[in-house]
Amino acid sequence: MIAVIGATGNVGRPVVAGLLARGARPRILTRDPGRARCAAGAEAVLGDLGTPGCADEVLAGVDAAFVVTAGPDGAAHDRVLAEAVARHGVRHVVKVTSVATLPPVRDSYGAAHAAAEDAYRATGARCTFLRPAAFMSNTLQWAWSVTGSATVFQPFGDLPQAVVDPADVAGVAVRVLGDPALGGRAYTVTGAEALTARQRAERLADVLGRPLDFVDAPPEQARRAMTGAGLPADYVDGLLASQSDPDPARGGVPLPTVREITGRAPRTFDAWLAGHLHHFT
Ligand SMILES: NC(=O)c1ccc[n+]([C@@H]2O[C@H](COP(=O)([O-])OP(=O)(O)OC[C@H]3O[C@@H](n4cnc5c(N)ncnc54)[C@H](OP(=O)(O)O)[C@@H]3O)[C@@H](O)[C@H]2O)c1
């Protein structure tokens, strides 16, 4: 049995689909009864990782766990999950962290992911860490201003990033879960080409067939928007510090990981856009 934590998110959804397609019957965790019903064929556990006992319920009796945690509570959830991994003797953990964990860790966002990697390593389980570059799905955050004012607001707009489709991260995860010989190491996972946010906005304008203004938003403006939306200031600061990191080794350069592990090329940004155009019209 494989447990999928974060099963309804950008990466978790295609992981569940990939496992089901392989004939597995994963156990998935979600807080949302509606989403639980959508994953036909999976065994759903309804629960919140902030609730005592939730991690035990989802991990009891499983051989392997795929784990995504997210947001400001993610670090606390990883601590709880790692304790439960050790208690239940889960043999293989495939955990999504970030390129920000690559040494030397430079910000609190990377430090939280690095601490999570350490916590899972300490359980004695075989650990595989997937460290992705920025997700193509972050582009969806532009939808409101593209539809409302034909404008893209993005800080660090001229920093190249080899953005990756979360479905490709999932593809690597499903392969590694199916072949333990691939596990027990860390993979940096990127897309096929390095593009700045400004270039990605130009690609979006091209496929929409209308011009978009690009505003290289001052980090302070992005910080205000995120804290205004309820995110804690220290979490936002870590996230922005990580996003501003110009080190090409941290997701700035395309790597062959997806092709090497899955046997197929990573999805291009243009292909991702074509599949998500309806969000911007
Ligand atoms: N975005 C990027 O560019 C990027 C790049 C590299 C790494 N990452 C890392 O990738 C991860 C995010 O992955 P993602 O985009 O797939 O996540 P996501 O789409 O935000 O999904 C989050 C998942 O976590 C579950 N979840 C959230 N709070 C929960 C709680 N209290 N109890 C139980 N489940 C909970 C949600 O389930 P329900 O809502 O159904 O309960 C959902 O399945 C983060 O660790 C992030 O740092 C992101």
Coordinates of C-alpha atoms and ligand atoms in Angstrom, one line a residue:
M1 CA 0.0 0.0 0.0
I2 CA 1.2 3.5 -0.9
A3 CA 0.0 6.6 1.0
V4 CA -0.2 9.9 -0.8
I5 CA -0.1 13.0 1.4
G6 CA -0.9 16.2 -0.5
A7 CA -2.9 14.0 -2.8
T8 CA -5.2 16.7 -4.1
G9 CA -2.5 19.3 -5.0
N10 CA -0.6 20.2 -8.1
V11 CA 1.8 17.3 -7.7
G12 CA -0.3 14.9 -5.7
R13 CA -3.2 14.7 -8.1
P14 CA -1.1 13.3 -11.0
V15 CA 0.7 11.1 -8.6
V16 CA -2.6 9.5 -7.6
A17 CA -3.6 9.2 -11.2
G18 CA -0.3 7.6 -12.1
L19 CA -0.6 5.1 -9.3
L20 CA -4.2 4.2 -10.2
A21 CA -3.1 3.8 -13.9
R22 CA -0.4 1.4 -12.7
G23 CA -3.1 -0.7 -11.0
A24 CA -2.2 0.4 -7.4
R25 CA -4.9 1.4 -4.9
P26 CA -3.3 4.3 -3.0
R27 CA -4.5 5.6 0.3
I28 CA -4.9 9.4 -0.1
L29 CA -5.3 12.1 2.6
T30 CA -7.5 15.2 2.1
R31 CA -9.4 17.5 4.3
D32 CA -12.1 17.8 1.7
P33 CA -14.9 15.2 1.4
G34 CA -15.7 16.4 -2.2
R35 CA -12.1 15.9 -3.3
A36 CA -12.0 12.5 -1.5
R37 CA -15.0 11.4 -3.7
C38 CA -13.2 12.5 -6.9
A39 CA -10.3 10.0 -6.5
A40 CA -12.3 6.9 -7.6
G41 CA -10.3 3.8 -6.9
A42 CA -8.2 5.3 -4.1
E43 CA -8.8 4.7 -0.4
A44 CA -9.5 8.1 1.1
V45 CA -8.7 9.2 4.6
L46 CA -10.4 12.4 5.6
G47 CA -8.2 14.4 8.0
D48 CA -6.1 17.4 8.8
L49 CA -2.4 17.0 9.6
G50 CA -2.9 19.5 12.4
T51 CA -5.1 17.1 14.2
P52 CA -3.5 14.5 16.5
G53 CA -3.7 11.0 15.1
C54 CA -4.2 12.0 11.4
A55 CA -0.7 11.0 10.4
D56 CA -1.0 7.6 12.1
E57 CA -4.3 7.0 10.4
V58 CA -2.9 7.6 7.0
L59 CA 0.4 5.9 7.5
A60 CA -0.6 2.7 9.4
G61 CA 0.2 -0.4 7.4
V62 CA 1.7 1.3 4.4
D63 CA 4.9 0.3 2.7
A64 CA 5.7 3.6 1.0
A65 CA 4.5 7.2 1.3
F66 CA 4.6 10.1 -1.2
V67 CA 4.6 13.3 0.7
V68 CA 3.8 16.9 -0.2
T69 CA 3.3 19.4 2.6
A70 CA 2.5 23.0 1.8
G71 CA 2.3 26.5 3.3
P72 CA 3.4 27.9 6.6
D73 CA 2.3 24.8 8.5
G74 CA 4.2 22.5 6.2
A75 CA 7.3 22.3 8.5
A76 CA 5.1 21.2 11.5
H77 CA 3.3 18.7 9.3
D78 CA 6.6 17.2 8.2
R79 CA 7.7 16.7 11.8
V80 CA 4.5 14.9 12.7
L81 CA 4.6 12.8 9.5
A82 CA 8.3 11.8 10.1
E83 CA 7.4 10.6 13.6
A84 CA 4.6 8.5 12.3
V85 CA 6.8 7.2 9.4
A86 CA 9.2 5.9 12.1
R87 CA 6.4 4.5 14.3
H88 CA 4.8 2.6 11.5
G89 CA 8.1 1.4 9.9
V90 CA 7.2 2.9 6.5
R91 CA 10.0 1.6 4.2
H92 CA 10.2 4.2 1.5
V93 CA 9.4 8.0 1.6
V94 CA 9.3 10.0 -1.6
K95 CA 9.1 13.6 -0.4
V96 CA 8.8 16.8 -2.5
T97 CA 11.1 19.6 -1.2
S98 CA 12.8 22.3 -3.3
V99 CA 15.9 23.4 -5.1
A100 CA 16.2 25.8 -2.1
T101 CA 17.5 22.8 0.0
L102 CA 20.7 22.6 -2.2
P103 CA 23.6 23.5 0.0
P104 CA 24.4 26.0 1.2
V105 CA 20.8 26.7 2.3
R106 CA 20.3 30.4 2.0
D107 CA 16.8 31.3 3.3
S108 CA 14.2 30.1 5.8
Y109 CA 12.1 28.5 3.0
G110 CA 15.1 26.3 2.1
A111 CA 15.9 25.7 5.7
A112 CA 12.4 24.4 6.4
H113 CA 12.6 21.9 3.5
A114 CA 16.1 20.9 4.5
A115 CA 14.9 20.3 8.1
A116 CA 12.1 18.1 6.7
E117 CA 14.6 16.1 4.7
D118 CA 16.7 15.6 7.9
A119 CA 13.6 14.5 9.8
Y120 CA 12.6 11.9 7.3
R121 CA 16.3 10.6 7.0
A122 CA 16.3 10.2 10.8
T123 CA 13.4 7.8 10.6
G124 CA 15.5 5.0 9.0
A125 CA 13.2 4.8 6.0
R126 CA 14.7 4.8 2.5
C127 CA 14.3 8.4 1.5
T128 CA 14.0 9.9 -2.0
F129 CA 13.8 13.7 -2.2
L130 CA 12.4 15.4 -5.2
R131 CA 13.8 19.0 -5.3
P132 CA 11.8 20.8 -8.1
A133 CA 12.5 24.2 -9.7
A134 CA 9.6 26.7 -9.7
F135 CA 6.3 25.1 -10.9
M136 CA 4.6 26.1 -14.2
S137 CA 1.4 26.1 -12.3
N138 CA 2.5 29.3 -10.4
T139 CA 1.6 31.0 -13.7
L140 CA -2.1 30.5 -12.6
Q141 CA -1.5 33.3 -10.0
W142 CA -1.4 35.7 -13.0
A143 CA -4.9 34.8 -14.1
W144 CA -6.8 37.5 -12.2
S145 CA -4.7 40.4 -13.5
V146 CA -4.4 39.0 -17.0
T147 CA -8.2 38.7 -17.3
G148 CA -8.9 41.9 -15.3
S149 CA -6.3 44.3 -16.7
A150 CA -4.1 42.5 -19.2
T151 CA -1.2 42.9 -16.8
V152 CA 1.3 40.5 -15.2
F153 CA 2.7 41.5 -11.9
Q154 CA 5.8 39.4 -10.9
P155 CA 8.8 40.2 -8.8
F156 CA 12.3 39.1 -10.0
G157 CA 11.0 39.1 -13.5
D158 CA 14.3 38.8 -15.3
L159 CA 15.6 35.8 -13.4
P160 CA 15.7 32.7 -15.6
Q161 CA 14.0 29.6 -14.2
A162 CA 13.7 26.2 -15.8
V163 CA 10.0 26.0 -14.7
V164 CA 8.7 22.5 -14.4
D165 CA 5.2 21.0 -14.9
P166 CA 4.1 19.5 -11.5
A167 CA 2.9 16.6 -13.6
D168 CA 6.5 15.8 -14.5
V169 CA 7.5 15.9 -10.8
A170 CA 4.7 13.5 -10.3
G171 CA 5.9 11.3 -13.2
V172 CA 9.3 11.1 -11.5
A173 CA 7.6 10.2 -8.2
V174 CA 5.5 7.4 -9.7
R175 CA 8.6 5.9 -11.4
V176 CA 10.6 6.0 -8.2
L177 CA 7.7 4.5 -6.1
G178 CA 7.5 1.7 -8.6
D179 CA 11.2 1.0 -8.7
P180 CA 12.9 1.2 -5.3
A181 CA 16.3 0.9 -7.0
L182 CA 15.8 4.5 -8.1
G183 CA 15.1 5.6 -4.6
G184 CA 17.3 6.6 -1.7
R185 CA 18.7 9.7 -3.3
A186 CA 17.8 13.3 -4.1
Y187 CA 16.8 14.5 -7.6
T188 CA 16.7 18.1 -8.8
V189 CA 13.8 18.3 -11.1
T190 CA 13.4 21.0 -13.8
G191 CA 11.6 21.7 -17.0
A192 CA 13.0 21.7 -20.5
E193 CA 14.0 25.4 -20.9
A194 CA 15.0 28.3 -18.7
L195 CA 12.7 31.3 -19.1
T196 CA 12.3 34.5 -17.2
A197 CA 8.9 35.5 -16.0
R198 CA 8.9 38.3 -18.5
Q199 CA 9.5 35.7 -21.3
R200 CA 6.8 33.5 -19.9
A201 CA 4.4 36.5 -20.0
E202 CA 5.4 37.1 -23.6
R203 CA 4.6 33.5 -24.5
L204 CA 1.2 33.8 -22.8
A205 CA 0.5 37.0 -24.7
D206 CA 1.4 35.2 -28.0
V207 CA -1.0 32.4 -27.4
L208 CA -3.8 34.7 -26.2
G209 CA -3.2 36.8 -29.3
R210 CA -3.2 40.1 -27.4
P211 CA -0.6 42.2 -25.6
L212 CA 0.0 42.0 -21.9
D213 CA 1.9 44.5 -19.8
F214 CA 4.6 43.1 -17.6
V215 CA 5.3 44.8 -14.3
D216 CA 8.5 43.7 -12.5
A217 CA 6.8 44.1 -9.1
P218 CA 8.9 45.4 -6.3
P219 CA 9.4 42.6 -3.7
E220 CA 7.8 44.9 -1.1
Q221 CA 4.6 45.0 -3.2
A222 CA 4.6 41.2 -3.5
R223 CA 5.2 41.0 0.3
R224 CA 2.3 43.2 1.0
A225 CA 0.0 41.2 -1.3
M226 CA 1.0 37.9 0.3
T227 CA 0.8 39.1 4.0
G228 CA -2.5 40.8 3.1
A229 CA -3.8 37.5 1.9
G230 CA -3.0 36.1 5.4
L231 CA 0.4 34.5 5.1
P232 CA 2.8 35.0 8.0
A233 CA 5.4 37.7 7.3
D234 CA 8.4 35.4 8.2
Y235 CA 7.1 32.7 5.8
V236 CA 6.7 35.3 3.0
D237 CA 10.2 36.7 3.6
G238 CA 11.6 33.2 3.2
L239 CA 9.6 32.5 0.1
L240 CA 10.7 35.8 -1.5
A241 CA 14.3 35.3 -0.6
S242 CA 14.2 31.9 -2.2
Q243 CA 12.5 33.3 -5.4
S244 CA 15.2 36.0 -5.7
D245 CA 18.1 33.5 -5.5
P246 CA 20.1 34.1 -8.8
D247 CA 22.2 30.9 -8.4
P248 CA 21.6 29.0 -11.7
A249 CA 22.1 25.7 -9.9
R250 CA 18.9 26.3 -8.0
G251 CA 16.5 25.7 -10.9
G252 CA 17.9 28.2 -13.3
V253 CA 19.3 25.6 -15.7
P254 CA 17.4 22.7 -17.4
L255 CA 18.5 19.3 -16.1
P256 CA 17.9 15.8 -17.7
T257 CA 16.2 14.3 -14.6
V258 CA 12.7 14.0 -16.0
R259 CA 13.8 12.3 -19.2
E260 CA 16.3 10.0 -17.4
I261 CA 13.8 8.8 -14.8
T262 CA 10.6 8.7 -16.8
G263 CA 12.0 8.1 -20.3
R264 CA 10.1 11.0 -21.8
A265 CA 10.9 14.7 -22.3
P266 CA 9.6 17.2 -19.8
R267 CA 6.5 19.1 -20.9
T268 CA 7.4 22.5 -22.4
F269 CA 6.0 25.7 -21.0
D270 CA 4.1 26.3 -24.3
A271 CA 2.5 22.9 -24.0
W272 CA 1.5 23.6 -20.4
L273 CA 0.1 27.0 -21.5
A274 CA -2.0 25.3 -24.2
G275 CA -3.5 23.0 -21.6
H276 CA -4.3 25.8 -19.2
L277 CA -5.4 28.7 -21.5
H278 CA -9.0 28.7 -20.3
H279 CA -7.8 30.1 -17.0
F280 CA -6.6 33.3 -18.7
T281 CA -9.6 34.0 -21.0
Ligands
LIG1 N1 5.2 26.2 -6.3 C1 6.4 26.0 -6.7 O1 7.0 26.7 -7.5 C2 7.3 25.0 -5.9 C3 8.6 24.7 -6.4 C4 9.3 23.8 -5.7 C5 8.8 23.2 -4.6 N2 7.5 23.5 -4.2 C6 7.0 22.8 -3.0 O2 5.9 21.9 -3.4 C7 5.0 21.9 -2.3 C8 3.6 22.3 -2.8 O3 3.2 21.3 -3.7 P1 1.8 21.5 -4.5 O4 1.8 22.7 -5.3 O5 1.4 20.2 -5.1 O6 0.8 21.8 -3.3 P2 -0.7 22.3 -3.3 O7 -1.2 22.2 -4.7 O8 -0.7 23.6 -2.6 O9 -1.5 21.2 -2.5 C9 -1.3 21.1 -1.1 C10 -1.8 19.7 -0.7 O10 -1.6 19.7 0.7 C11 -2.8 19.2 1.4 N3 -2.9 19.9 2.7 C12 -2.7 21.2 2.9 N4 -2.9 21.4 4.3 C13 -3.2 20.2 4.8 C14 -3.5 19.8 6.1 N5 -3.6 20.7 7.1 N6 -3.8 18.5 6.3 C15 -3.8 17.6 5.3 N7 -3.5 18.0 4.0 C16 -3.2 19.3 3.8 C17 -3.9 19.7 0.4 O11 -5.0 18.8 0.6 P3 -6.6 19.2 0.8 O12 -6.7 20.7 0.6 O13 -7.3 18.4 -0.2 O14 -6.8 18.9 2.2 C18 -3.3 19.5 -0.9 O15 -3.4 18.2 -1.4 C19 5.5 22.8 -1.2 O16 6.2 22.0 -0.3 C20 6.4 23.7 -2.0 O17 7.4 24.3 -1.2 C21 6.7 24.3 -4.8

